[in-house]
GROMACS .gro file of N, CA, C and O in nm:
model
  440
    1UNK      N    1   0.634 -23.981   3.799
    1UNK     CA    2   0.765 -24.045   3.683
    1UNK      C    3   0.883 -24.018   3.687
    1UNK      O    4   0.931 -23.898   3.808
    2UNK      N    5   0.968 -24.152   3.732
    2UNK     CA    6   1.111 -24.116   3.731
    2UNK      C    7   1.236 -24.076   3.681
    2UNK      O    8   1.137 -24.048   3.503
    3UNK      N    9   1.336 -24.022   3.741
    3UNK     CA   10   1.411 -23.942   3.636
    3UNK      C   11   1.478 -24.008   3.495
    3UNK      O   12   1.411 -24.118   3.527
    4UNK      N   13   1.512 -23.974   3.368
    4UNK     CA   14   1.530 -24.001   3.239
    4UNK      C   15   1.643 -24.200   3.337
    4UNK      O   16   1.653 -24.330   3.311
    5UNK      N   17   1.807 -24.096   3.429
    5UNK     CA   18   1.834 -24.263   3.433
    5UNK      C   19   1.797 -24.310   3.561
    5UNK      O   20   1.811 -24.472   3.523
    6UNK      N   21   1.681 -24.286   3.572
    6UNK     CA   22   1.708 -24.422   3.698
    6UNK      C   23   1.581 -24.482   3.589
    6UNK      O   24   1.530 -24.599   3.699
    7UNK      N   25   1.503 -24.426   3.531
    7UNK     CA   26   1.376 -24.530   3.442
    7UNK      C   27   1.409 -24.597   3.341
    7UNK      O   28   1.500 -24.760   3.346
    8UNK      N   29   1.562 -24.562   3.296
    8UNK     CA   30   1.707 -24.673   3.212
    8UNK      C   31   1.777 -24.771   3.354
    8UNK      O   32   1.730 -24.871   3.297
    9UNK      N   33   1.848 -24.756   3.426
    9UNK     CA   34   1.846 -24.860   3.563
    9UNK      C   35   1.768 -24.954   3.574
    9UNK      O   36   1.763 -25.119   3.543
   10UNK      N   37   1.654 -24.851   3.618
   10UNK     CA   38   1.484 -24.994   3.558
   10UNK      C   39   1.498 -25.058   3.501
   10UNK      O   40   1.443 -25.223   3.499
   11UNK      N   41   1.523 -25.022   3.348
   11UNK     CA   42   1.515 -25.099   3.195
   11UNK      C   43   1.592 -25.168   3.258
   11UNK      O   44   1.599 -25.308   3.205
   12UNK      N   45   1.739 -25.184   3.202
   12UNK     CA   46   1.825 -25.251   3.278
   12UNK      C   47   1.842 -25.407   3.355
   12UNK      O   48   1.853 -25.522   3.303
   13UNK      N   49   1.749 -25.341   3.497
   13UNK     CA   50   1.775 -25.481   3.587
   13UNK      C   51   1.620 -25.607   3.597
   13UNK      O   52   1.712 -25.693   3.563
   14UNK      N   53   1.562 -25.499   3.455
   14UNK     CA   54   1.444 -25.647   3.447
   14UNK      C   55   1.509 -25.647   3.367
   14UNK      O   56   1.422 -25.796   3.358
   15UNK      N   57   1.535 -25.638   3.203
   15UNK     CA   58   1.658 -25.723   3.133
   15UNK      C   59   1.745 -25.797   3.158
   15UNK      O   60   1.667 -25.948   3.130
   16UNK      N   61   1.802 -25.759   3.267
   16UNK     CA   62   1.904 -25.848   3.331
   16UNK      C   63   1.811 -25.928   3.465
   16UNK      O   64   1.862 -26.109   3.307
   17UNK      N   65   1.660 -25.913   3.496
   17UNK     CA   66   1.586 -26.033   3.526
   17UNK      C   67   1.537 -26.180   3.492
   17UNK      O   68   1.578 -26.241   3.429
   18UNK      N   69   1.529 -26.096   3.413
   18UNK     CA   70   1.452 -26.172   3.239
   18UNK      C   71   1.547 -26.287   3.193
   18UNK      O   72   1.540 -26.407   3.164
   19UNK      N   73   1.683 -26.227   3.144
   19UNK     CA   74   1.817 -26.346   3.116
   19UNK      C   75   1.793 -26.407   3.222
   19UNK      O   76   1.844 -26.529   3.184
   20UNK      N   77   1.843 -26.361   3.332
   20UNK     CA   78   1.856 -26.490   3.380
   20UNK      C   79   1.759 -26.597   3.430
   20UNK      O   80   1.804 -26.666   3.504
   21UNK      N   81   1.638 -26.501   3.445
   21UNK     CA   82   1.492 -26.651   3.445
   21UNK      C   83   1.474 -26.692   3.325
   21UNK      O   84   1.478 -26.857   3.408
   22UNK      N   85   1.570 -26.706   3.213
   22UNK     CA   86   1.568 -26.799   3.116
   22UNK      C   87   1.615 -26.864   3.040
   22UNK      O   88   1.652 -26.911   2.992
   23UNK      N   89   1.785 -26.811   3.117
   23UNK     CA   90   1.854 -26.851   3.139
   23UNK      C   91   1.915 -27.009   3.184
   23UNK      O   92   2.000 -27.064   3.093
   24UNK      N   93   1.746 -27.002   3.247
   24UNK     CA   94   1.838 -27.182   3.246
   24UNK      C   95   1.707 -27.264   3.141
   24UNK      O   96   1.837 -27.424   3.153
   25UNK      N   97   1.692 -27.228   3.065
   25UNK     CA   98   1.666 -27.340   2.949
   25UNK      C   99   1.779 -27.344   2.863
   25UNK      O  100   1.879 -27.257   2.794
   26UNK      N  101   1.804 -27.462   2.826
   26UNK     CA  102   1.902 -27.467   2.672
   26UNK      C  103   1.831 -27.438   2.565
   26UNK      O  104   1.700 -27.478   2.566
   27UNK      N  105   1.916 -27.367   2.471
   27UNK     CA  106   1.867 -27.301   2.360
   27UNK      C  107   1.723 -27.241   2.314
   27UNK      O  108   1.648 -27.261   2.187
   28UNK      N  109   1.664 -27.117   2.425
   28UNK     CA  110   1.541 -27.101   2.467
   28UNK      C  111   1.538 -26.963   2.334
   28UNK      O  112   1.341 -27.030   2.329
   29UNK      N  113   1.629 -27.000   2.293
   29UNK     CA  114   1.628 -26.844   2.155
   29UNK      C  115   1.553 -26.940   2.019
   29UNK      O  116   1.510 -26.830   1.909
   30UNK      N  117   1.628 -26.991   2.019
   30UNK     CA  118   1.633 -27.101   1.880
   30UNK      C  119   1.575 -27.260   1.830
   30UNK      O  120   1.582 -27.279   1.923
   31UNK      N  121   1.478 -27.269   1.719
   31UNK     CA  122   1.444 -27.416   1.747
   31UNK      C  123   1.484 -27.438   1.625
   31UNK      O  124   1.573 -27.446   1.523
   32UNK      N  125   1.544 -27.584   1.675
   32UNK     CA  126   1.619 -27.685   1.569
   32UNK      C  127   1.616 -27.744   1.528
   32UNK      O  128   1.498 -27.844   1.528
   33UNK      N  129   1.630 -27.785   1.399
   33UNK     CA  130   1.531 -27.819   1.245
   33UNK      C  131   1.565 -28.002   1.249
   33UNK      O  132   1.756 -27.966   1.287
   34UNK      N  133   1.526 -28.030   1.198
   34UNK     CA  134   1.493 -28.174   1.268
   34UNK      C  135   1.581 -28.289   1.124
   34UNK      O  136   1.698 -28.344   1.046
   35UNK      N  137   1.561 -28.159   1.013
   35UNK     CA  138   1.630 -28.208   0.910
   35UNK      C  139   1.777 -28.145   0.846
   35UNK      O  140   1.883 -28.166   0.733
   36UNK      N  141   1.882 -28.081   0.956
   36UNK     CA  142   1.935 -28.014   0.904
   36UNK      C  143   2.080 -28.042   1.140
   36UNK      O  144   2.225 -28.034   0.995
   37UNK      N  145   1.959 -28.058   1.187
   37UNK     CA  146   2.157 -28.048   1.238
   37UNK      C  147   2.131 -28.160   1.301
   37UNK      O  148   2.110 -28.275   1.222
   38UNK      N  149   2.342 -28.136   1.370
   38UNK     CA  150   2.381 -28.231   1.396
   38UNK      C  151   2.324 -28.298   1.514
   38UNK      O  152   2.209 -28.252   1.637
   39UNK      N  153   2.387 -28.379   1.570
   39UNK     CA  154   2.340 -28.489   1.742
   39UNK      C  155   2.414 -28.352   1.813
   39UNK      O  156   2.358 -28.340   1.951
   40UNK      N  157   2.538 -28.264   1.844
   40UNK     CA  158   2.512 -28.200   1.911
   40UNK      C  159   2.427 -28.081   1.889
   40UNK      O  160   2.403 -28.068   2.045
   41UNK      N  161   2.353 -28.067   1.842
   41UNK     CA  162   2.320 -27.913   1.824
   41UNK      C  163   2.212 -27.998   1.873
   41UNK      O  164   2.092 -27.924   1.950
   42UNK      N  165   2.068 -28.107   1.808
   42UNK     CA  166   2.009 -28.216   1.865
   42UNK      C  167   2.034 -28.232   2.056
   42UNK      O  168   1.857 -28.135   2.098
   43UNK      N  169   2.094 -28.224   2.144
   43UNK     CA  170   2.117 -28.274   2.230
   43UNK      C  171   2.137 -28.106   2.283
   43UNK      O  172   2.059 -28.103   2.455
   44UNK      N  173   2.126 -27.983   2.254
   44UNK     CA  174   2.042 -27.900   2.330
   44UNK      C  175   1.925 -27.856   2.380
   44UNK      O  176   1.915 -27.791   2.441
   45UNK      N  177   1.850 -27.983   2.331
   45UNK     CA  178   1.719 -27.911   2.365
   45UNK      C  179   1.660 -28.050   2.453
   45UNK      O  180   1.723 -28.133   2.484
   46UNK      N  181   1.637 -27.960   2.539
   46UNK     CA  182   1.555 -28.080   2.677
   46UNK      C  183   1.528 -28.113   2.674
   46UNK      O  184   1.392 -28.173   2.636
   47UNK      N  185   1.541 -28.321   2.696
   47UNK     CA  186   1.460 -28.408   2.632
   47UNK      C  187   1.545 -28.533   2.602
   47UNK      O  188   1.493 -28.597   2.555
   48UNK      N  189   1.549 -28.441   2.514
   48UNK     CA  190   1.708 -28.506   2.389
   48UNK      C  191   1.843 -28.539   2.410
   48UNK      O  192   1.939 -28.474   2.384
   49UNK      N  193   1.920 -28.673   2.419
   49UNK     CA  194   1.986 -28.735   2.453
   49UNK      C  195   2.109 -28.767   2.356
   49UNK      O  196   2.041 -28.778   2.297
   50UNK      N  197   2.202 -28.869   2.435
   50UNK     CA  198   2.274 -28.948   2.280
   50UNK      C  199   2.176 -28.994   2.239
   50UNK      O  200   2.143 -29.011   2.043
   51UNK      N  201   2.110 -29.074   2.274
   51UNK     CA  202   2.050 -29.177   2.212
   51UNK      C  203   1.891 -29.137   2.178
   51UNK      O  204   1.874 -29.211   1.997
   52UNK      N  205   1.752 -29.074   2.156
   52UNK     CA  206   1.698 -29.021   2.113
   52UNK      C  207   1.848 -28.913   1.992
   52UNK      O  208   1.750 -28.979   1.901
   53UNK      N  209   1.910 -28.816   1.965
   53UNK     CA  210   1.988 -28.738   1.941
   53UNK      C  211   2.051 -28.854   1.762
   53UNK      O  212   2.048 -28.892   1.671
   54UNK      N  213   2.073 -28.984   1.854
   54UNK     CA  214   2.105 -29.148   1.746
   54UNK      C  215   2.072 -29.161   1.673
   54UNK      O  216   1.982 -29.150   1.559
   55UNK      N  217   1.896 -29.200   1.725
   55UNK     CA  218   1.829 -29.271   1.652
   55UNK      C  219   1.716 -29.149   1.574
   55UNK      O  220   1.655 -29.226   1.427
   56UNK      N  221   1.738 -29.028   1.554
   56UNK     CA  222   1.641 -28.930   1.515
   56UNK      C  223   1.756 -28.881   1.400
   56UNK      O  224   1.753 -28.932   1.201
   57UNK      N  225   1.923 -28.930   1.377
   57UNK     CA  226   1.976 -28.908   1.273
   57UNK      C  227   2.009 -29.034   1.221
   57UNK      O  228   2.032 -29.036   1.052
   58UNK      N  229   1.952 -29.129   1.254
   58UNK     CA  230   1.956 -29.244   1.233
   58UNK      C  231   1.874 -29.256   1.176
   58UNK      O  232   1.857 -29.322   0.933
   59UNK      N  233   1.718 -29.271   1.198
   59UNK     CA  234   1.554 -29.293   1.050
   59UNK      C  235   1.588 -29.197   1.013
   59UNK      O  236   1.544 -29.205   0.931
   60UNK      N  237   1.667 -29.109   0.974
   60UNK     CA  238   1.649 -28.952   0.876
   60UNK      C  239   1.745 -29.017   0.799
   60UNK      O  240   1.726 -29.011   0.659
   61UNK      N  241   1.812 -29.100   0.852
   61UNK     CA  242   2.004 -29.166   0.710
   61UNK      C  243   1.927 -29.246   0.648
   61UNK      O  244   1.922 -29.340   0.526
   62UNK      N  245   1.813 -29.304   0.713
   62UNK     CA  246   1.726 -29.469   0.673
   62UNK      C  247   1.649 -29.456   0.539
   62UNK      O  248   1.564 -29.454   0.469
   63UNK      N  249   1.546 -29.287   0.600
   63UNK     CA  250   1.363 -29.241   0.578
   63UNK      C  251   1.436 -29.114   0.500
   63UNK      O  252   1.290 -29.091   0.406
   64UNK      N  253   1.518 -29.033   0.493
   64UNK     CA  254   1.516 -28.922   0.404
   64UNK      C  255   1.465 -28.818   0.557
   64UNK      O  256   1.490 -28.876   0.668
   65UNK      N  257   1.403 -28.684   0.517
   65UNK     CA  258   1.362 -28.574   0.602
   65UNK      C  259   1.229 -28.608   0.633
   65UNK      O  260   1.157 -28.672   0.592
   66UNK      N  261   1.244 -28.581   0.734
   66UNK     CA  262   1.116 -28.528   0.853
   66UNK      C  263   1.042 -28.409   0.688
   66UNK      O  264   1.085 -28.322   0.731
   67UNK      N  265   0.893 -28.472   0.794
   67UNK     CA  266   0.791 -28.379   0.679
   67UNK      C  267   0.663 -28.379   0.837
   67UNK      O  268   0.599 -28.257   0.826
   68UNK      N  269   0.673 -28.404   0.892
   68UNK     CA  270   0.579 -28.307   1.014
   68UNK      C  271   0.651 -28.424   1.097
   68UNK      O  272   0.667 -28.544   1.197
   69UNK      N  273   0.507 -28.394   1.238
   69UNK     CA  274   0.610 -28.472   1.402
   69UNK      C  275   0.468 -28.588   1.371
   69UNK      O  276   0.514 -28.680   1.434
   70UNK      N  277   0.467 -28.672   1.264
   70UNK     CA  278   0.400 -28.782   1.243
   70UNK      C  279   0.523 -28.841   1.176
   70UNK      O  280   0.543 -28.994   1.261
   71UNK      N  281   0.568 -28.798   1.181
   71UNK     CA  282   0.753 -28.874   1.133
   71UNK      C  283   0.857 -28.879   1.267
   71UNK      O  284   0.921 -29.034   1.268
   72UNK      N  285   0.755 -28.789   1.361
   72UNK     CA  286   0.862 -28.826   1.504
   72UNK      C  287   0.877 -28.896   1.538
   72UNK      O  288   0.921 -29.016   1.611
   73UNK      N  289   0.746 -28.916   1.506
   73UNK     CA  290   0.644 -29.055   1.623
   73UNK      C  291   0.691 -29.160   1.578
   73UNK      O  292   0.682 -29.277   1.620
   74UNK      N  293   0.717 -29.232   1.520
   74UNK     CA  294   0.750 -29.321   1.359
   74UNK      C  295   0.943 -29.374   1.448
   74UNK      O  296   0.973 -29.484   1.450
   75UNK      N  297   0.998 -29.300   1.531
   75UNK     CA  298   1.160 -29.290   1.541
   75UNK      C  299   1.105 -29.399   1.650
   75UNK      O  300   1.043 -29.348   1.749
   76UNK      N  301   1.175 -29.402   1.723
   76UNK     CA  302   1.228 -29.522   1.846
   76UNK      C  303   1.176 -29.389   1.984
   76UNK      O  304   1.350 -29.371   1.941
   77UNK      N  305   1.164 -29.433   2.154
   77UNK     CA  306   1.170 -29.371   2.178
   77UNK      C  307   1.077 -29.249   2.214
   77UNK      O  308   1.118 -29.107   2.253
   78UNK      N  309   1.004 -29.152   2.085
   78UNK     CA  310   0.986 -29.013   2.078
   78UNK      C  311   0.809 -29.089   2.014
   78UNK      O  312   0.731 -29.095   1.851
   79UNK      N  313   0.728 -29.142   2.221
   79UNK     CA  314   0.627 -29.118   2.190
   79UNK      C  315   0.532 -28.996   2.233
   79UNK      O  316   0.605 -28.837   2.211
   80UNK      N  317   0.366 -28.986   2.202
   80UNK     CA  318   0.259 -28.812   2.223
   80UNK      C  319   0.389 -28.758   2.329
   80UNK      O  320   0.387 -28.647   2.301
   81UNK      N  321   0.384 -28.796   2.506
   81UNK     CA  322   0.409 -28.748   2.569
   81UNK      C  323   0.606 -28.707   2.538
   81UNK      O  324   0.594 -28.548   2.566
   82UNK      N  325   0.685 -28.777   2.454
   82UNK     CA  326   0.779 -28.728   2.449
   82UNK      C  327   0.735 -28.598   2.373
   82UNK      O  328   0.836 -28.429   2.362
   83UNK      N  329   0.707 -28.622   2.240
   83UNK     CA  330   0.696 -28.542   2.160
   83UNK      C  331   0.604 -28.352   2.190
   83UNK      O  332   0.672 -28.222   2.161
   84UNK      N  333   0.566 -28.421   2.311
   84UNK     CA  334   0.482 -28.268   2.325
   84UNK      C  335   0.583 -28.193   2.431
   84UNK      O  336   0.579 -28.091   2.498
   85UNK      N  337   0.708 -28.255   2.535
   85UNK     CA  338   0.765 -28.171   2.612
   85UNK      C  339   0.848 -28.111   2.523
   85UNK      O  340   0.957 -28.046   2.498
   86UNK      N  341   0.911 -28.234   2.380
   86UNK     CA  342   1.066 -28.109   2.330
   86UNK      C  343   0.998 -28.148   2.227
   86UNK      O  344   1.051 -28.014   2.097
   87UNK      N  345   0.885 -28.141   2.154
   87UNK     CA  346   0.796 -28.034   2.052
   87UNK      C  347   0.838 -27.887   2.016
   87UNK      O  348   0.873 -27.864   1.847
   88UNK      N  349   0.824 -27.771   2.106
   88UNK     CA  350   0.773 -27.658   2.080
   88UNK      C  351   0.961 -27.618   2.030
   88UNK      O  352   1.034 -27.511   2.051
   89UNK      N  353   1.049 -27.721   2.129
   89UNK     CA  354   1.176 -27.703   2.035
   89UNK      C  355   1.208 -27.723   1.967
   89UNK      O  356   1.364 -27.723   1.881
   90UNK      N  357   1.181 -27.766   1.832
   90UNK     CA  358   1.205 -27.819   1.729
   90UNK      C  359   1.108 -27.759   1.656
   90UNK      O  360   1.016 -27.721   1.567
   91UNK      N  361   1.190 -27.806   1.455
   91UNK     CA  362   1.062 -27.696   1.383
   91UNK      C  363   1.161 -27.894   1.268
   91UNK      O  364   1.251 -27.938   1.238
   92UNK      N  365   1.060 -27.868   1.174
   92UNK     CA  366   1.098 -27.893   1.051
   92UNK      C  367   1.119 -27.791   0.919
   92UNK      O  368   1.015 -27.707   0.851
   93UNK      N  369   1.257 -27.791   0.878
   93UNK     CA  370   1.254 -27.688   0.755
   93UNK      C  371   1.220 -27.524   0.808
   93UNK      O  372   1.125 -27.458   0.707
   94UNK      N  373   1.280 -27.471   0.961
   94UNK     CA  374   1.252 -27.287   0.953
   94UNK      C  375   1.068 -27.327   1.058
   94UNK      O  376   1.069 -27.196   1.081
   95UNK      N  377   0.989 -27.452   1.024
   95UNK     CA  378   0.823 -27.447   1.083
   95UNK      C  379   0.838 -27.484   1.189
   95UNK      O  380   0.861 -27.635   1.199
   96UNK      N  381   0.785 -27.480   1.312
   96UNK     CA  382   0.776 -27.575   1.456
   96UNK      C  383   0.727 -27.646   1.417
   96UNK      O  384   0.591 -27.641   1.357
   97UNK      N  385   0.725 -27.771   1.489
   97UNK     CA  386   0.663 -27.867   1.461
   97UNK      C  387   0.531 -27.861   1.538
   97UNK      O  388   0.524 -27.777   1.687
   98UNK      N  389   0.465 -27.930   1.558
   98UNK     CA  390   0.304 -27.889   1.556
   98UNK      C  391   0.246 -28.064   1.612
   98UNK      O  392   0.325 -28.204   1.536
   99UNK      N  393   0.259 -28.118   1.728
   99UNK     CA  394   0.170 -28.300   1.727
   99UNK      C  395   0.064 -28.309   1.637
   99UNK      O  396  -0.031 -28.194   1.703
  100UNK      N  397   0.070 -28.447   1.564
  100UNK     CA  398  -0.065 -28.468   1.496
  100UNK      C  399  -0.134 -28.443   1.661
  100UNK      O  400  -0.118 -28.541   1.726
  101UNK      N  401  -0.279 -28.389   1.519
  101UNK     CA  402  -0.333 -28.494   1.684
  101UNK      C  403  -0.444 -28.566   1.642
  101UNK      O  404  -0.451 -28.653   1.597
  102UNK      N  405  -0.474 -28.631   1.837
  102UNK     CA  406  -0.507 -28.716   1.821
  102UNK      C  407  -0.724 -28.779   1.878
  102UNK      O  408  -0.703 -28.877   1.885
  103UNK      N  409  -0.705 -28.665   1.842
  103UNK     CA  410  -0.846 -28.635   1.903
  103UNK      C  411  -0.936 -28.525   1.711
  103UNK      O  412  -0.898 -28.521   1.628
  104UNK      N  413  -1.059 -28.650   1.732
  104UNK     CA  414  -1.143 -28.628   1.606
  104UNK      C  415  -1.200 -28.497   1.616
  104UNK      O  416  -1.245 -28.380   1.748
  105UNK      N  417  -1.200 -28.422   1.553
  105UNK     CA  418  -1.306 -28.235   1.426
  105UNK      C  419  -1.399 -28.234   1.648
  105UNK      O  420  -1.497 -28.342   1.602
  106UNK      N  421  -1.453 -28.180   1.638
  106UNK     CA  422  -1.534 -28.088   1.695
  106UNK      C  423  -1.642 -28.119   1.655
  106UNK      O  424  -1.771 -28.189   1.588
  107UNK      N  425  -1.701 -28.125   1.492
  107UNK     CA  426  -1.822 -28.199   1.364
  107UNK      C  427  -1.756 -28.296   1.352
  107UNK      O  428  -1.887 -28.304   1.260
  108UNK      N  429  -1.715 -28.382   1.405
  108UNK     CA  430  -1.733 -28.497   1.406
  108UNK      C  431  -1.740 -28.610   1.463
  108UNK      O  432  -1.832 -28.717   1.525
  109UNK      N  433  -1.849 -28.576   1.567
  109UNK     CA  434  -2.000 -28.653   1.670
  109UNK      C  435  -2.034 -28.815   1.547
  109UNK      O  436  -2.066 -28.665   1.506
  110UNK      N  437  -2.090 -28.827   1.596
  110UNK     CA  438  -2.176 -28.921   1.582
  110UNK      C  439  -2.345 -28.877   1.639
  110UNK      O  440  -2.358 -28.762   1.734
   0.00000   0.00000   0.00000
C-alpha cells in the first residue's frame, strides 16, 4: 500500500490527466438550454456555428419555445444526424434533449 502523500499525488495526477483529456470538448460539463441560450452560448456546442445558432434564434423568435427534439428538427440545418451529434449537449428547460424515435415499437410488429 502506498503512503498517504504518494496516494494523494497519484490522485492529483489522475485528476489532471482526466481534465486534460476532457478539456478538448467545448462546454463538456453543462447543457445549453435551447430556450434561453444566446448565440454565444449556442456556439459553445461543437457542431453549432454562427449559421445554425442564428437559425435556432430565428425559429425561437417566430415560433416560441422549443418543446422537444422534434421542434429542433423543424429548424433549417438540423436533420437527424446533426441532432444526434449536438443533442447530447442541449437541453430544453433543464431536461436533456432526446432525439425523436423513428423506429416502431417492438410490440407494433405486423
